[in-house]
Amino acid sequence: MALDTEWIQQQLQNIIQAPFTILPWCPEMIAEGQPAESAVPDKSFVRDSKIYFPFRAVAGELAAFAVEAKHLTDRERKLIEALLWNMEQFWQDGTGTQRPDNPVYAEEEQMRRFGQWLIQQAGNLQNEEEVPDELGLRDSLSACMVPIVLTGEGTQGGAIAYTQLHRLLASYFGGNVLLTPLDEQSWLIMAKKELLLGTDDDRDKDVETRDADFTESLEEVLTAFSLGLYELIANEWVGVFHLAVSKPSILLQSLPKELNLLWETIHLGKIFHVTEHIHFSWELHLERLLNCIPKEQRVQFLEQVMRSSVILEDAETMATLDIFFQLDCNVSETAKRLYVHRNTLIYRLDKIKQETGLDVRTFNDAVLVKLFLLLYKVTKRK
């Protein structure tokens, strides 16, 4: 059964609100610099101010959806790539035919259909729809669940098999999880809150600790659990992975918004925290705000705040300030974390004050330097 490319074209136009054209595939579409033997790129590419999305409708029949590059943001481009890949995987098994109807494929196809629906919803939040009954997921999504997006970058051996990843996750979580393919190397993982935090009976064993600061305890548990999950995946497959995690919630009505939030969380994490691979949505409020500031205003702020920014291009200074701010500007704790003498750290901070005119040991100057560092990172990368 082939996919109707005109129907897909209409869906893309409804999501993005921009005109798409359907073109038969030809070698001239290959992106500049693309190897000649790579007849059909795996991802979209830009040529002559247009973005082309290769699509394998049926075996032996290739097409491309084209749209003016000015109409798409980076997130929308990734969304379309994910949607088209998901459609290909659901409808084809490599021979142009629908996958066989057997129990091994049943759950995977169900979740691919759900992923396809979810990506469409995430791209068009103004026309929100309820989860279709035929997907059979409404009861599961009515529970309080923790949403996690897992994305890989150039993992060795290509795409990770659904059954292999699902089996690994079920073992780690200690129960069943909902695993939704988003694209070739991106997955949405949803697990009931109890699998991460335990049951109410378990938490009642330490009522005093829970009541003293439940929110902090929740964040700590999610952080530790996510760290273990990342290490497990990184040990299983070779490549770079990122995790984006949100707090538990009822996802039946809010899942498309949560997916957008998790995609944004990974995007911001890669910009502002390049050495980290686990990103939490509740930790990036300031980064989210600064990322919305136009480049001209960011540059103006950078020029006005710093007497000199040369010292901040030094890797040691940047690392020192990152740890210093992570530890709430505590000199003693920062020195311990950096494995340096306290006087050595004070010397570094004095040098920063001498070069920039700002003393990060005072609140106002610390705020300015923190903002400068974040804006410097996002401006340098855009």
Coordinates of C-alpha atoms in Angstrom, one line a residue:
M1 CA 0.0 0.0 0.0
A2 CA 1.6 3.3 -1.1
L3 CA 1.3 6.6 0.7
D4 CA -0.6 9.3 -1.1
T5 CA 2.1 12.1 -1.6
E6 CA -0.6 14.7 -2.3
W7 CA -2.2 13.9 1.0
I8 CA 1.2 14.2 2.7
Q9 CA 1.7 17.5 0.9
Q10 CA -1.5 18.8 2.3
Q11 CA -0.6 17.7 5.8
L12 CA 2.7 19.5 5.7
Q13 CA 1.1 22.7 4.4
N14 CA -1.5 22.5 7.2
I15 CA 1.3 22.1 9.8
I16 CA 3.7 24.7 8.6
Q17 CA 1.3 27.1 6.8
A18 CA 3.6 27.3 3.8
P19 CA 3.4 26.0 0.3
F20 CA 5.2 22.7 -0.5
T21 CA 5.8 21.3 -3.9
I22 CA 6.1 17.6 -4.9
L23 CA 8.9 16.7 -7.3
P24 CA 10.0 13.4 -8.8
W25 CA 13.5 12.5 -7.6
C26 CA 16.4 13.3 -10.0
P27 CA 20.2 13.3 -9.5
E28 CA 20.3 17.1 -9.9
M29 CA 18.6 17.4 -6.5
I30 CA 21.7 16.0 -4.7
A31 CA 23.0 18.7 -2.4
E32 CA 26.3 20.4 -3.2
G33 CA 29.1 18.4 -1.7
Q34 CA 27.0 15.3 -1.4
P35 CA 29.0 12.1 -2.5
A36 CA 28.0 11.0 -5.9
E37 CA 27.3 7.5 -4.7
S38 CA 24.8 8.8 -2.2
A39 CA 21.9 9.0 -4.6
V40 CA 19.3 9.8 -2.0
P41 CA 20.4 11.7 1.2
D42 CA 19.0 10.4 4.4
K43 CA 18.2 13.9 5.7
S44 CA 16.9 17.1 4.2
F45 CA 19.2 19.5 2.5
V46 CA 19.3 23.1 1.2
R47 CA 19.8 24.0 -2.4
D48 CA 19.1 27.3 -4.2
S49 CA 17.3 28.7 -1.1
K50 CA 14.9 25.7 -0.9
I51 CA 14.9 22.8 1.6
Y52 CA 14.3 19.4 0.0
F53 CA 12.9 16.5 1.9
P54 CA 13.6 13.1 0.2
F55 CA 10.8 10.6 0.5
R56 CA 10.6 6.9 -0.4
A57 CA 7.0 6.5 -1.3
V58 CA 7.2 2.9 -2.6
A59 CA 10.0 0.7 -3.8
G60 CA 11.5 2.1 -7.0
E61 CA 9.6 5.4 -6.7
L62 CA 11.3 8.4 -5.1
A63 CA 10.0 11.9 -4.5
A64 CA 10.9 15.1 -2.8
F65 CA 8.9 17.7 -0.9
A66 CA 10.4 21.2 -1.4
V67 CA 9.7 24.4 0.4
E68 CA 11.4 27.8 0.6
A69 CA 14.0 27.7 3.4
K70 CA 12.7 31.1 4.8
H71 CA 9.5 29.5 5.8
L72 CA 11.0 26.9 8.2
T73 CA 12.7 27.2 11.6
D74 CA 15.3 24.6 12.6
R75 CA 12.8 22.9 14.8
E76 CA 10.1 22.8 12.1
R77 CA 12.7 21.3 9.7
K78 CA 13.5 18.6 12.2
L79 CA 9.8 18.0 12.8
I80 CA 9.2 17.4 9.1
E81 CA 12.1 15.0 8.8
A82 CA 10.8 13.1 11.7
L83 CA 7.2 13.0 10.3
L84 CA 8.3 11.7 6.9
W85 CA 10.7 9.1 8.3
N86 CA 8.0 7.9 10.6
M87 CA 5.6 7.5 7.7
E88 CA 8.2 5.6 5.7
Q89 CA 8.9 3.2 8.5
F90 CA 5.3 2.5 9.3
W91 CA 4.2 1.8 5.8
Q92 CA 7.2 0.1 4.4
D93 CA 9.5 -2.8 5.3
G94 CA 12.1 -2.0 2.6
T95 CA 10.2 -3.7 -0.3
G96 CA 7.4 -1.1 -0.7
T97 CA 4.8 -3.2 1.2
Q98 CA 3.1 -2.8 4.5
R99 CA 4.7 -4.8 7.3
P100 CA 3.2 -8.2 8.1
D101 CA 0.5 -8.4 10.6
N102 CA 2.0 -10.3 13.5
P103 CA 2.5 -9.7 17.2
V104 CA 6.2 -8.7 16.8
Y105 CA 5.3 -5.8 14.7
A106 CA 1.9 -4.9 16.2
E107 CA 3.1 -2.7 19.1
E108 CA 5.9 -1.1 17.1
E109 CA 3.5 -0.1 14.3
Q110 CA 1.0 1.2 16.9
M111 CA 3.7 3.4 18.4
R112 CA 4.9 4.6 15.0
R113 CA 1.4 5.6 14.1
F114 CA 1.2 7.4 17.4
G115 CA 4.5 9.1 16.7
Q116 CA 3.2 10.3 13.4
W117 CA 0.1 11.7 14.9
L118 CA 2.1 13.3 17.8
I119 CA 4.5 15.1 15.5
Q120 CA 1.6 16.5 13.5
Q121 CA 0.0 17.8 16.7
A122 CA 3.3 19.3 17.9
G123 CA 3.6 21.2 14.7
N124 CA 0.1 22.7 14.9
L125 CA -0.9 23.4 18.5
Q126 CA -3.7 25.8 17.4
N127 CA -5.8 22.8 16.3
E128 CA -5.2 20.4 19.1
E129 CA -6.9 17.0 18.9
E130 CA -7.4 14.3 21.4
V131 CA -5.5 11.0 21.0
P132 CA -7.5 8.9 18.5
D133 CA -9.3 6.0 20.1
E134 CA -8.0 3.6 17.5
L135 CA -4.5 4.0 18.8
G136 CA -5.6 2.4 22.1
L137 CA -3.4 4.6 24.3
R138 CA -5.9 6.9 26.0
D139 CA -5.9 4.8 29.2
S140 CA -2.1 4.6 29.4
L141 CA -1.8 8.4 28.9
S142 CA -4.4 9.1 31.6
A143 CA -1.8 8.0 34.2
C144 CA 0.8 10.4 35.6
M145 CA 3.9 9.8 33.5
V146 CA 7.5 11.1 33.1
P147 CA 8.3 12.1 29.5
I148 CA 11.8 11.7 28.2
V149 CA 13.2 12.4 24.7
L150 CA 16.2 10.4 23.7
T151 CA 18.1 11.5 20.6
G152 CA 21.3 10.2 19.1
E153 CA 23.9 11.8 16.8
G154 CA 25.5 9.5 14.3
T155 CA 25.2 6.3 16.3
Q156 CA 27.3 3.5 15.0
G157 CA 25.4 0.9 13.0
G158 CA 22.5 3.3 12.0
A159 CA 19.1 3.1 13.5
I160 CA 18.5 1.4 16.8
A161 CA 15.9 -1.4 16.6
Y162 CA 12.6 -0.7 18.4
T163 CA 12.4 -4.1 20.1
Q164 CA 16.0 -3.9 21.3
L165 CA 15.6 -0.5 22.9
H166 CA 12.2 -1.3 24.3
R167 CA 13.6 -4.4 26.0
L168 CA 16.5 -2.5 27.5
L169 CA 14.2 0.3 28.8
A170 CA 11.7 -2.2 30.3
S171 CA 14.6 -3.9 32.2
Y172 CA 16.0 -0.6 33.5
F173 CA 12.6 0.9 34.5
G174 CA 11.5 -2.4 36.0
G175 CA 8.2 -2.3 34.2
N176 CA 6.5 -1.5 30.9
V177 CA 7.2 1.8 29.2
L178 CA 5.7 3.5 26.1
L179 CA 8.4 3.9 23.5
T180 CA 7.5 6.1 20.5
P181 CA 9.8 6.5 17.5
L182 CA 10.1 10.1 16.4
D183 CA 12.7 9.7 13.7
E184 CA 15.6 7.5 12.8
Q185 CA 17.5 8.3 16.0
S186 CA 15.0 10.1 18.2
W187 CA 12.5 8.5 20.7
L188 CA 9.9 9.6 23.1
I189 CA 10.0 7.5 26.3
M190 CA 7.1 7.6 28.7
A191 CA 7.1 5.8 32.0
K192 CA 4.6 5.8 34.9
K193 CA 5.7 8.0 37.8
E194 CA 5.7 5.0 40.1
L195 CA 8.5 3.3 38.1
L196 CA 10.9 6.2 38.9
L197 CA 9.7 7.5 42.2
G198 CA 8.1 4.4 43.8
T199 CA 4.6 4.0 45.2
D200 CA 2.9 6.1 47.8
D201 CA 3.6 3.3 50.3
D202 CA 7.3 3.5 49.6
R203 CA 7.4 7.2 50.0
D204 CA 5.5 7.0 53.3
K205 CA 8.4 5.2 54.8
D206 CA 10.2 8.5 54.9
V207 CA 7.4 11.0 55.4
E208 CA 9.5 13.6 57.2
T209 CA 12.1 13.8 54.4
R210 CA 9.4 13.9 51.7
D211 CA 7.4 16.7 53.4
A212 CA 10.5 18.7 54.2
D213 CA 11.3 19.3 50.5
F214 CA 9.3 17.1 48.1
T215 CA 10.0 19.2 45.0
E216 CA 13.8 19.0 45.5
S217 CA 13.6 15.3 46.2
L218 CA 11.6 14.8 43.0
E219 CA 14.3 16.6 41.0
E220 CA 17.1 14.7 42.6
V221 CA 15.4 11.4 41.9
L222 CA 14.8 12.3 38.3
T223 CA 18.4 13.5 37.9
A224 CA 19.9 10.3 39.3
F225 CA 17.5 8.1 37.3
S226 CA 18.3 9.9 34.1
L227 CA 22.0 9.7 34.7
G228 CA 21.7 5.9 35.1
L229 CA 19.6 5.7 31.9
Y230 CA 22.1 7.7 29.9
E231 CA 25.0 5.5 31.0
L232 CA 23.1 2.4 30.2
I233 CA 22.3 3.6 26.6
A234 CA 25.8 4.9 26.1
N235 CA 27.3 1.6 27.1
E236 CA 24.9 -0.3 24.8
W237 CA 25.4 1.8 21.6
V238 CA 28.4 3.7 20.3
G239 CA 27.7 7.4 19.6
V240 CA 26.6 10.6 21.3
F241 CA 23.2 10.7 22.9
H242 CA 21.2 13.5 24.6
L243 CA 18.3 13.1 27.0
A244 CA 15.7 15.7 27.8
V245 CA 13.5 15.2 30.8
S246 CA 10.4 16.8 32.2
K247 CA 8.6 16.3 35.5
P248 CA 5.7 13.8 35.8
S249 CA 2.3 14.9 34.6
I250 CA -0.9 13.7 33.0
L251 CA 0.1 13.6 29.4
L252 CA -3.3 12.9 27.7
Q253 CA -4.0 16.5 27.0
S254 CA -0.5 18.1 27.1
L255 CA 1.7 15.7 25.3
P256 CA 2.3 17.7 22.1
K257 CA 3.3 20.7 24.2
E258 CA 5.5 18.6 26.3
L259 CA 7.2 17.2 23.2
N260 CA 7.9 20.7 21.9
L261 CA 9.3 21.6 25.3
L262 CA 11.6 18.6 25.3
W263 CA 12.8 19.3 21.8
E264 CA 13.5 22.9 22.9
T265 CA 15.3 21.6 26.0
I266 CA 17.7 19.5 24.0
H267 CA 18.3 22.5 21.6
L268 CA 19.0 24.9 24.4
G269 CA 21.2 22.3 26.2
K270 CA 23.4 21.9 23.2
I271 CA 23.8 25.6 22.9
F272 CA 24.4 26.6 26.5
H273 CA 25.8 23.5 28.1
V274 CA 27.8 21.8 25.4
T275 CA 29.6 19.4 27.7
E276 CA 26.4 18.0 29.1
H277 CA 24.2 15.3 27.6
I278 CA 21.3 15.3 30.1
H279 CA 19.0 18.3 30.0
F280 CA 16.1 19.1 32.4
S281 CA 13.3 21.4 31.3
W282 CA 13.0 23.0 34.7
E283 CA 16.6 24.1 34.7
L284 CA 16.6 26.1 31.5
H285 CA 14.2 29.0 32.2
L286 CA 16.9 31.7 31.9
E287 CA 18.4 30.1 28.8
R288 CA 15.0 29.9 27.2
L289 CA 14.4 33.6 27.8
L290 CA 17.8 34.7 26.5
N291 CA 17.5 32.6 23.4
C292 CA 14.6 34.7 22.4
I293 CA 16.6 38.0 22.4
P294 CA 17.4 39.2 18.9
K295 CA 21.1 39.0 17.9
E296 CA 21.5 42.8 17.6
Q297 CA 20.4 43.3 21.2
R298 CA 22.6 40.4 22.4
V299 CA 25.7 41.9 20.8
Q300 CA 24.9 45.3 22.2
F301 CA 24.6 43.9 25.7
L302 CA 27.9 42.0 25.4
E303 CA 29.7 45.1 24.2
Q304 CA 28.3 47.3 27.0
V305 CA 28.8 45.0 29.9
M306 CA 32.4 43.8 29.5
R307 CA 35.4 46.1 29.5
S308 CA 37.2 43.2 27.9
S309 CA 36.0 39.7 26.9
V310 CA 39.4 38.3 25.9
I311 CA 39.8 36.6 29.3
L312 CA 36.5 34.8 28.9
E313 CA 37.7 33.1 25.7
D314 CA 40.2 31.2 27.9
A315 CA 38.9 27.6 28.6
E316 CA 40.2 27.5 32.2
T317 CA 38.4 30.8 33.0
M318 CA 35.2 29.6 31.5
A319 CA 35.4 26.3 33.3
T320 CA 36.1 28.1 36.6
L321 CA 33.1 30.4 36.2
D322 CA 30.8 27.6 35.2
I323 CA 31.6 25.6 38.4
F324 CA 31.6 28.8 40.5
F325 CA 28.0 29.6 39.4
Q326 CA 26.9 25.9 39.7
L327 CA 28.0 26.0 43.3
D328 CA 26.2 29.2 44.1
C329 CA 29.3 31.4 44.1
N330 CA 30.8 29.4 47.0
V331 CA 34.6 29.9 46.9
S332 CA 35.5 27.0 49.1
E333 CA 33.3 24.4 47.4
T334 CA 34.4 25.6 43.9
A335 CA 38.1 25.2 44.9
K336 CA 37.4 21.7 46.1
R337 CA 35.5 20.8 42.8
L338 CA 38.3 22.2 40.7
Y339 CA 41.0 20.5 42.9
V340 CA 42.9 23.8 43.4
H341 CA 43.9 25.7 46.5
R342 CA 41.4 28.3 47.7
N343 CA 44.0 31.1 47.2
T344 CA 44.5 29.9 43.6
L345 CA 40.8 30.3 42.9
I346 CA 40.8 33.8 44.6
Y347 CA 43.7 34.7 42.3
R348 CA 41.6 33.7 39.2
L349 CA 38.6 35.7 40.4
D350 CA 40.8 38.7 41.1
K351 CA 42.2 38.4 37.6
I352 CA 38.7 38.3 36.1
K353 CA 37.8 41.5 38.1
Q354 CA 41.0 43.2 36.9
E355 CA 40.3 42.4 33.2
T356 CA 36.5 42.9 33.1
G357 CA 35.8 45.4 35.9
L358 CA 33.3 42.9 37.5
D359 CA 33.7 41.0 40.7
V360 CA 31.7 37.8 40.6
R361 CA 31.8 37.5 44.4
T362 CA 29.2 40.3 44.5
F363 CA 25.6 39.6 43.6
N364 CA 25.1 42.3 41.0
D365 CA 28.3 41.6 39.1
A366 CA 27.7 37.8 39.3
V367 CA 24.4 38.3 37.6
L368 CA 25.9 40.4 34.9
V369 CA 28.7 37.9 34.2
K370 CA 26.3 34.9 34.3
L371 CA 24.1 36.7 31.7
F372 CA 27.2 37.6 29.7
L373 CA 28.3 34.0 29.6
L374 CA 25.0 32.7 28.5
L375 CA 24.5 35.3 25.8
Y376 CA 28.1 34.9 24.6
K377 CA 27.4 31.2 24.1
V378 CA 24.2 31.6 22.1
T379 CA 25.6 34.5 20.1
K380 CA 28.8 32.7 19.2
R381 CA 26.8 29.7 17.9
K382 CA 24.2 31.6 15.8

